[in-house]
Coordinates of C-alpha atoms in Angstrom, one line a residue:
M1 CA 11.9 7.3 12.5
K2 CA 11.2 10.8 13.8
R3 CA 10.9 12.2 10.3
L4 CA 8.3 9.7 9.4
I5 CA 6.2 10.5 12.5
E6 CA 6.4 14.2 11.9
K7 CA 5.2 13.7 8.3
G8 CA 2.3 11.6 9.4
L9 CA 3.8 8.5 7.7
M10 CA 4.2 6.5 10.9
F11 CA 1.7 6.2 13.8
G12 CA -0.8 8.2 11.6
N13 CA -4.6 8.0 12.0
L14 CA -4.4 6.7 15.6
M15 CA -7.2 7.5 18.1
H16 CA -6.3 10.1 20.8
V17 CA -7.3 9.0 24.3
D18 CA -7.1 12.2 26.3
T19 CA -10.0 12.3 28.8
P20 CA -9.9 10.9 32.4
V21 CA -13.0 8.8 31.6
L22 CA -11.6 7.1 28.6
V23 CA -8.2 6.6 30.3
E24 CA -9.9 4.9 33.3
R25 CA -12.0 2.7 31.0
Y26 CA -8.8 1.7 29.1
N27 CA -7.1 0.9 32.4
R28 CA -10.0 -1.3 33.5
A29 CA -9.8 -3.3 30.3
L30 CA -5.9 -3.4 30.4
R31 CA -6.0 -4.8 33.9
H32 CA -8.7 -7.3 32.9
L33 CA -6.6 -8.6 30.0
T34 CA -3.1 -8.3 31.3
G35 CA -3.1 -7.3 34.9
K36 CA -1.1 -4.2 33.9
S37 CA -2.1 -0.5 33.9
T38 CA -0.8 2.8 32.6
A39 CA 0.0 6.0 34.5
L40 CA -0.2 8.1 31.3
A41 CA -2.9 10.8 31.2
E42 CA -3.1 10.7 27.4
F43 CA -2.0 8.4 24.6
H44 CA -2.9 7.1 21.2
I45 CA -4.3 3.7 20.2
D46 CA -4.7 1.7 17.0
I47 CA -7.7 -0.4 15.9
S48 CA -6.8 -3.1 18.5
G49 CA -6.3 -0.6 21.4
Y50 CA -2.5 -1.0 21.3
S51 CA -0.6 2.2 22.2
P52 CA 3.0 2.9 21.2
E53 CA 3.3 5.2 24.2
I54 CA 2.1 2.6 26.6
G55 CA 4.4 0.1 24.9
D56 CA 7.3 2.4 25.7
E57 CA 6.1 2.8 29.3
L58 CA 5.8 -0.9 29.9
A59 CA 8.9 -1.7 27.9
D60 CA 6.7 -4.2 26.1
H61 CA 5.3 -3.4 22.7
Y62 CA 3.6 -6.8 22.6
Y63 CA 1.6 -6.3 25.8
L64 CA -1.6 -7.1 23.8
N65 CA 0.0 -9.6 21.5
H66 CA 2.0 -12.0 23.6
G67 CA 3.7 -14.6 21.5
G68 CA 2.4 -13.1 18.2
V69 CA -0.8 -15.1 18.3
N70 CA -4.3 -14.7 19.8
R71 CA -4.1 -10.9 19.7
Q72 CA -6.0 -9.1 22.4
F73 CA -7.9 -5.9 21.8
I74 CA -9.5 -3.0 23.7
L75 CA -12.3 -1.0 22.1
L76 CA -13.1 2.4 23.4
S77 CA -15.1 3.6 20.4
T78 CA -16.3 2.2 17.1
E79 CA -14.3 4.9 15.4
Q80 CA -11.2 2.7 16.0
R81 CA -12.2 0.8 12.8
H82 CA -10.6 3.7 10.8
C83 CA -7.3 3.3 12.6
P84 CA -4.3 1.2 11.4
L85 CA -3.1 -2.0 13.1
L86 CA 0.5 -1.6 14.4
N87 CA 2.9 -4.5 15.0
A88 CA 0.7 -6.8 13.0
E89 CA 1.9 -10.4 13.0
F90 CA -0.8 -11.6 10.6
S91 CA -2.0 -9.7 7.5
T92 CA -5.6 -10.6 8.2
S93 CA -5.9 -9.3 11.8
R94 CA -6.9 -5.7 10.9
D95 CA -9.5 -6.9 8.4
I96 CA -11.0 -9.3 11.0
L97 CA -11.2 -6.5 13.6
R98 CA -12.7 -4.0 11.2
R99 CA -15.3 -6.5 10.0
F100 CA -16.2 -7.4 13.5
I101 CA -16.7 -3.7 14.4
D102 CA -18.7 -3.0 11.3
T103 CA -21.0 -6.1 11.8
N104 CA -21.7 -5.1 15.4
E105 CA -21.5 -1.3 15.1
R106 CA -24.8 -0.6 16.8
Q107 CA -24.2 -2.9 19.7
L108 CA -20.6 -1.8 20.2
F109 CA -21.6 1.8 20.0
A110 CA -24.0 1.3 22.9
L111 CA -21.6 -0.8 24.9
T112 CA -18.6 1.6 24.6
G113 CA -20.9 4.4 25.7
T114 CA -20.4 3.3 29.3
D115 CA -17.5 0.8 29.3
A116 CA -14.6 -0.5 27.3
V117 CA -15.0 -3.7 25.3
A118 CA -12.1 -6.1 25.8
G119 CA -11.5 -9.3 23.8
E120 CA -9.2 -11.6 21.9
L121 CA -8.7 -13.0 18.4
E122 CA -8.6 -16.7 19.4
N123 CA -7.3 -19.6 17.3
S124 CA -6.5 -23.2 18.2
V125 CA -2.8 -22.6 19.0
L126 CA -1.2 -20.7 21.9
E127 CA 2.1 -20.2 20.2
V128 CA 3.7 -20.7 16.8
S129 CA 7.0 -22.5 17.3
S130 CA 7.1 -24.2 13.9
P131 CA 5.7 -23.4 10.4
E132 CA 3.5 -26.5 10.6
Q133 CA 1.4 -24.8 13.3
L134 CA 0.5 -22.0 11.0
F135 CA -1.9 -24.4 9.2
D136 CA -3.8 -24.6 12.5
T137 CA -4.5 -20.9 12.7
R138 CA -7.2 -20.9 9.9
R139 CA -10.2 -20.4 12.2
I140 CA -10.3 -17.2 14.2
V141 CA -13.0 -16.7 16.8
V142 CA -13.5 -13.2 18.3
E143 CA -14.3 -13.3 22.0
A144 CA -15.4 -10.0 23.5
D145 CA -17.2 -8.5 26.4
T146 CA -17.2 -5.3 28.5
T147 CA -15.0 -5.2 31.5
G148 CA -18.2 -5.4 33.6
G149 CA -19.4 -8.6 31.8
T150 CA -22.5 -7.1 30.2
I151 CA -22.7 -9.6 27.4
A152 CA -22.1 -12.6 29.7
H153 CA -24.8 -11.2 32.1
S154 CA -27.2 -10.7 29.1
A155 CA -26.7 -14.4 28.1
R156 CA -27.3 -15.4 31.7
L157 CA -30.5 -13.4 31.8
E158 CA -31.7 -14.9 28.5
S159 CA -31.2 -18.4 30.0
L160 CA -33.1 -17.4 33.2
I161 CA -36.0 -16.0 31.1
E162 CA -36.1 -19.2 29.1
R163 CA -36.3 -21.2 32.4
F164 CA -39.0 -18.9 33.7
L165 CA -41.1 -19.3 30.6
S166 CA -40.7 -23.1 30.2
E167 CA -40.8 -24.4 33.8
Q168 CA -44.0 -25.1 35.6
D169 CA -44.6 -23.1 38.8
A170 CA -41.8 -20.7 37.9
W171 CA -44.0 -17.9 39.3
F172 CA -43.5 -19.5 42.7
D173 CA -39.7 -19.8 42.4
G174 CA -38.5 -16.8 44.4
A175 CA -34.8 -17.5 44.0
L176 CA -35.2 -17.6 40.2
I177 CA -37.2 -14.4 40.1
A178 CA -34.7 -12.6 42.4
E179 CA -31.8 -13.7 40.2
M180 CA -33.6 -12.4 37.1
V181 CA -34.2 -9.0 38.8
E182 CA -30.6 -8.7 39.9
T183 CA -29.2 -9.7 36.5
A184 CA -31.5 -7.3 34.8
K185 CA -30.1 -4.5 36.8
L186 CA -26.7 -5.2 35.1
T187 CA -28.0 -5.6 31.6
G188 CA -31.1 -3.3 31.2
D189 CA -34.1 -4.3 29.1
I190 CA -32.7 -6.9 26.8
S191 CA -36.1 -7.4 25.1
R192 CA -35.8 -3.9 23.7
N193 CA -32.0 -3.7 23.6
P194 CA -30.6 -7.2 23.1
V195 CA -26.9 -7.4 23.9
R196 CA -25.5 -9.9 21.5
L197 CA -22.5 -9.8 19.2
Q198 CA -22.8 -11.3 15.8
H199 CA -20.4 -12.8 13.2
A200 CA -17.6 -13.6 15.6
E201 CA -16.0 -16.4 13.6
F202 CA -13.6 -15.8 10.7
E203 CA -11.4 -17.9 8.4
Q204 CA -7.9 -16.9 7.3
K205 CA -6.8 -19.2 4.4
N206 CA -4.4 -17.0 2.5
F207 CA -2.3 -14.6 4.6
W208 CA 1.1 -13.2 5.5
T209 CA 2.8 -13.6 8.9
S210 CA 5.9 -12.1 10.3
H211 CA 6.8 -15.3 12.0
F212 CA 9.9 -17.2 10.8
G213 CA 11.3 -14.2 9.0
G214 CA 8.1 -13.6 7.0
L215 CA 5.9 -16.2 5.3
Y216 CA 3.2 -15.9 2.7
L217 CA 0.7 -18.8 3.0
F218 CA -1.7 -19.5 0.1
T219 CA -3.9 -22.5 0.7
D220 CA -7.2 -21.4 -0.9
V221 CA -6.0 -21.3 -4.5
Q222 CA -5.8 -24.0 -7.1
H223 CA -2.1 -24.6 -6.7
S224 CA -1.2 -23.9 -3.0
A225 CA 2.2 -22.6 -1.8
L226 CA 4.2 -21.3 1.1
I227 CA 6.6 -18.5 0.2
A228 CA 9.4 -17.5 2.6
S229 CA 11.0 -14.1 2.6
G230 CA 14.1 -15.7 4.1
E231 CA 15.2 -19.2 4.5
K232 CA 12.8 -21.9 3.2
P233 CA 11.2 -23.9 6.0
R234 CA 12.3 -27.5 6.2
G235 CA 10.0 -30.5 6.6
R236 CA 6.9 -31.6 4.8
L237 CA 4.2 -29.0 4.7
P238 CA 0.6 -29.5 3.4
V239 CA 1.0 -27.3 0.3
D240 CA 1.9 -28.0 -3.3
R241 CA 5.1 -25.8 -3.3
V242 CA 7.4 -24.5 -0.7
L243 CA 9.4 -21.5 -2.1
S244 CA 11.8 -18.9 -1.0
F245 CA 12.6 -15.4 -2.5
E246 CA 15.7 -17.0 -4.1
D247 CA 13.4 -19.0 -6.3
R248 CA 12.1 -16.1 -8.4
K249 CA 11.0 -18.3 -11.3
G250 CA 9.1 -20.6 -9.0
I251 CA 7.2 -17.6 -7.5
A252 CA 6.5 -16.2 -10.9
R253 CA 5.1 -19.6 -12.1
F254 CA 3.0 -19.8 -8.9
L255 CA 1.4 -16.4 -9.6
E256 CA 0.8 -17.3 -13.2
D257 CA -0.6 -20.7 -12.5
N258 CA -3.2 -19.2 -10.1
Q259 CA -3.8 -16.1 -12.3
L260 CA -2.9 -13.9 -9.3
A261 CA -0.9 -11.2 -11.1
E262 CA -0.9 -9.4 -14.4
P263 CA 1.4 -6.9 -16.3
I264 CA 0.9 -3.3 -15.3
V265 CA 1.1 -2.3 -19.0
K266 CA -0.9 -4.6 -21.2
A267 CA -0.8 -2.6 -24.5
R268 CA 1.3 0.0 -26.3
G269 CA 0.2 3.5 -25.3
A270 CA -1.5 2.5 -22.1
N271 CA -1.9 5.2 -19.5
E272 CA -0.3 2.9 -16.9
V273 CA 3.1 3.7 -18.5
V274 CA 3.1 6.6 -16.0
I275 CA 3.5 4.0 -13.2
L276 CA 6.6 2.6 -14.9
R277 CA 8.1 6.1 -15.2
Q278 CA 7.4 6.7 -11.5
K279 CA 9.1 3.4 -10.5
M280 CA 12.1 4.4 -12.6
D281 CA 12.3 7.7 -10.7
F282 CA 12.3 5.9 -7.4
I283 CA 15.1 3.6 -8.5
L284 CA 17.0 6.6 -9.9
A285 CA 16.6 8.4 -6.6
A286 CA 18.0 5.4 -4.7
T287 CA 20.9 5.2 -7.0
L288 CA 21.7 8.9 -6.8
A289 CA 21.4 8.9 -3.0
H290 CA 23.8 5.9 -2.8
R291 CA 26.3 7.9 -5.0
G292 CA 26.2 10.7 -2.5
V293 CA 24.0 13.1 -4.5
A294 CA 21.9 15.4 -2.3
L295 CA 18.2 15.0 -3.3
D296 CA 16.7 17.5 -1.0
H297 CA 15.9 20.2 -3.6
L298 CA 15.9 18.1 -6.7
S299 CA 12.7 17.8 -8.7
R300 CA 12.0 14.7 -10.9
S301 CA 13.1 16.6 -13.9
D302 CA 16.3 17.5 -12.2
M303 CA 17.0 13.9 -11.4
R304 CA 16.2 12.7 -14.9
R305 CA 18.7 15.1 -16.2
L306 CA 21.3 13.6 -13.9
A307 CA 20.5 10.0 -15.0
P308 CA 22.9 9.9 -18.0
R309 CA 25.8 10.7 -15.7
H310 CA 25.1 7.7 -13.6
T311 CA 24.1 5.2 -16.3
E312 CA 26.7 2.6 -15.4
H313 CA 25.4 2.6 -11.8
L314 CA 21.7 2.1 -12.6
P315 CA 20.6 -1.4 -11.7
K316 CA 19.0 -3.9 -14.1
E317 CA 15.6 -3.2 -12.5
Y318 CA 15.8 0.3 -14.1
E319 CA 16.8 -1.2 -17.5
G320 CA 13.8 -3.5 -17.6
L321 CA 11.3 -0.8 -16.6
A322 CA 12.8 1.6 -19.2
A323 CA 12.6 -1.0 -22.0
M324 CA 8.9 -1.7 -21.2
A325 CA 8.1 2.0 -21.0
R326 CA 9.8 2.6 -24.4
W327 CA 7.8 -0.2 -26.0
A328 CA 4.5 1.3 -24.6
E329 CA 5.3 4.8 -25.7
T330 CA 7.0 4.2 -29.1
R331 CA 7.4 1.8 -32.0
G332 CA 10.5 0.2 -30.5
A333 CA 11.1 -3.5 -30.2
R334 CA 8.9 -5.4 -27.8
P335 CA 11.0 -6.4 -24.8
R336 CA 11.3 -10.0 -23.7
I337 CA 11.7 -10.0 -20.0
G338 CA 12.1 -13.4 -18.4
M339 CA 10.9 -14.4 -14.9
E340 CA 14.3 -14.3 -13.4
H341 CA 15.1 -10.8 -14.7
P342 CA 15.4 -8.3 -11.7
S343 CA 12.7 -6.1 -13.1
Y344 CA 10.1 -8.9 -13.6
F345 CA 8.1 -8.3 -10.4
Y346 CA 8.3 -4.5 -10.8
L347 CA 6.2 -4.9 -14.0
L348 CA 3.4 -6.8 -12.3
R349 CA 0.4 -6.0 -10.1
A350 CA -2.3 -8.2 -8.6
T351 CA -5.3 -9.3 -10.5
N352 CA -8.8 -8.4 -9.3
T353 CA -9.4 -11.1 -6.7
P354 CA -10.1 -11.1 -2.9
D355 CA -6.3 -11.8 -2.5
R356 CA -5.3 -8.6 -4.3
D357 CA -3.9 -6.9 -1.2
L358 CA -1.9 -10.0 -0.2
V359 CA -0.5 -10.5 -3.7
N360 CA 0.5 -6.8 -4.0
M361 CA 2.1 -7.1 -0.6
L362 CA 4.2 -10.0 -1.9
L363 CA 5.1 -8.1 -5.1
A364 CA 6.1 -5.1 -3.0
E365 CA 8.6 -7.1 -1.0
L366 CA 9.9 -8.7 -4.3
S367 CA 10.5 -5.2 -5.7
P368 CA 11.8 -3.2 -2.8
L369 CA 13.4 -0.3 -4.8
D370 CA 9.8 0.9 -5.4
F371 CA 9.5 2.4 -2.0
R372 CA 6.0 3.8 -2.6
Q373 CA 4.5 0.4 -3.2
L374 CA 6.4 -0.9 -0.3
F375 CA 5.0 1.8 2.0
I376 CA 1.5 1.3 0.7
C377 CA 1.4 -2.5 0.7
H378 CA 3.9 -3.7 3.3
K379 CA 4.7 -1.1 6.0
H380 CA 6.4 -3.7 8.2
E381 CA 9.1 -4.2 5.5
F382 CA 9.2 -0.5 4.6
Y383 CA 10.0 0.5 8.1
R384 CA 12.6 -2.2 8.4
R385 CA 14.4 -1.1 5.3
Y386 CA 14.0 2.6 6.1
R387 CA 16.4 2.2 9.1
S388 CA 19.3 1.3 6.8
W389 CA 18.8 4.1 4.2
S390 CA 21.1 7.2 4.0
E391 CA 19.8 10.5 5.4
S392 CA 19.5 11.8 1.9
K393 CA 17.3 9.0 0.7
R394 CA 15.2 9.1 3.9
A395 CA 14.5 12.8 3.4
Y396 CA 13.6 12.3 -0.3
V397 CA 11.3 9.4 0.4
T398 CA 9.4 11.1 3.3
N399 CA 9.0 14.3 1.3
M400 CA 7.8 12.5 -1.7
L401 CA 5.3 10.3 0.2
S402 CA 3.9 13.2 2.2
R403 CA 3.7 15.5 -0.8
E404 CA 2.4 13.2 -3.5
Y405 CA 0.9 10.1 -2.0
A406 CA -0.6 11.3 1.3
M407 CA -2.4 14.2 -0.5
D408 CA -4.5 11.7 -2.6
K409 CA -4.2 8.2 -1.2
A410 CA -7.3 6.9 -3.0
G411 CA -6.3 8.3 -6.3
A412 CA -2.8 6.9 -6.0
R413 CA -4.1 3.4 -5.1
A414 CA -6.5 3.5 -8.0
L415 CA -3.8 4.4 -10.5
L416 CA -1.4 1.8 -9.1
F417 CA -3.7 -1.2 -8.5
G418 CA -6.9 -0.4 -10.3
D419 CA -10.4 -0.9 -8.9
G420 CA -10.4 -3.3 -6.0
P421 CA -12.8 -6.2 -5.7
D422 CA -15.6 -6.4 -3.2
M423 CA -13.7 -8.1 -0.4
H424 CA -16.9 -9.5 1.2
G425 CA -18.6 -10.6 -2.0
A426 CA -18.2 -13.4 -4.5
I427 CA -14.8 -14.1 -6.0
E428 CA -14.5 -12.5 -9.3
E429 CA -12.8 -14.3 -12.2
P430 CA -9.7 -12.5 -13.5
K431 CA -10.2 -11.0 -16.9
A432 CA -9.1 -13.0 -19.9
E433 CA -6.9 -10.2 -21.2
A434 CA -4.8 -10.4 -18.0
R435 CA -4.0 -14.0 -18.8
D436 CA -3.2 -13.2 -22.5
A437 CA -0.7 -10.6 -21.5
I438 CA 1.7 -13.3 -20.4
S439 CA 3.1 -15.3 -23.3
G440 CA 3.6 -19.0 -23.2
P441 CA 6.9 -20.8 -22.6
N442 CA 9.6 -20.1 -25.1
A443 CA 12.1 -22.5 -26.5
G444 CA 14.1 -22.3 -23.4
G445 CA 11.1 -23.2 -21.2
E446 CA 10.8 -19.7 -19.6
T447 CA 7.7 -17.6 -19.6
L448 CA 8.3 -14.1 -20.9
L449 CA 6.6 -10.9 -19.9
A450 CA 5.2 -9.0 -22.9

């Protein structure tokens, strides 16, 4: 993984904690949450305050995420909202933390000026020992305070002030006035600078979790489903369908029934055909690397010239992408690619809904030879697969991602996935043309991608 780290493709955009003041604040929060501390003089943290270096030091990379639920966090600065979330067990956790920071930016900026803010993403379960318990994790409450208890003291002071204003003869209650004075020393003037965090409750209805080998749970759609990357969970679950990756047709129908995915290329001559050509290049690179071809100094043109020599070794995913690209670029026959064809999910992307990122994550795992989409949408799976690749493929992938994707991330995402929806606004209806791009069932009862 060293190559990924050196290229900024792993542990990138972390916040550097390198001053004695910040290290001491972090340690106060760490002891408050876990009873542990670090002896490191500097380290890096993600949006939740997790540090890979401290994880190595403690021999526990889940020191803020015990059991994979109720993730704890440490905020030293509101700038952490720009950081990634490492070791994510739920796809919604980073978005919840970022929205919490954005909503309370002014308050958190003031609080982290003098102390660390420590907290937890709490749900109604303490552990997830069965898939059924995932349906009890829909409501997430963010509990947070400084290590000195500033918010709790502020709430206490507000209560005391309310008593003082409402009770008769409160002016003569020396004990009440003394407690107000002492508490105010801890909080400051809350009439001018109220210390209260807002929007601390969130719902996660559609999400991915790494538990049980990886599960995608869709409950907030017309036709609900649980989709397993590995073995399909047993038992009765409160969804319409329980699917595994082996049931490709079932997953394709689920996406179609809920209008969650659309073809990348919807018309002949569309500009999106460049995406198909890039996917073909990635598959070609994987094939050449597997055949022992050194990719270090090969350009895409060089690789394409080598393609005819390895035709019999190119997988069916390549064939399907090539057929669709030919149709989009020429007057060739329109390909009829069924749901069970290996290239089917390579030819799709998510429609413009609030679940776009989750659906693209699912599609990335269903089309793993497209390493760029896997890296963008599902880093957990990308890093897992990277460990098994040849040195030649690792070098090619890291060079390509650092050279072409990292230089213009926003542009690459716009090309691949289109304009994203307002994730905090109203749900937008998918465009009619996206639905029309998928033909109806043929005589054999199988939907075809056109």
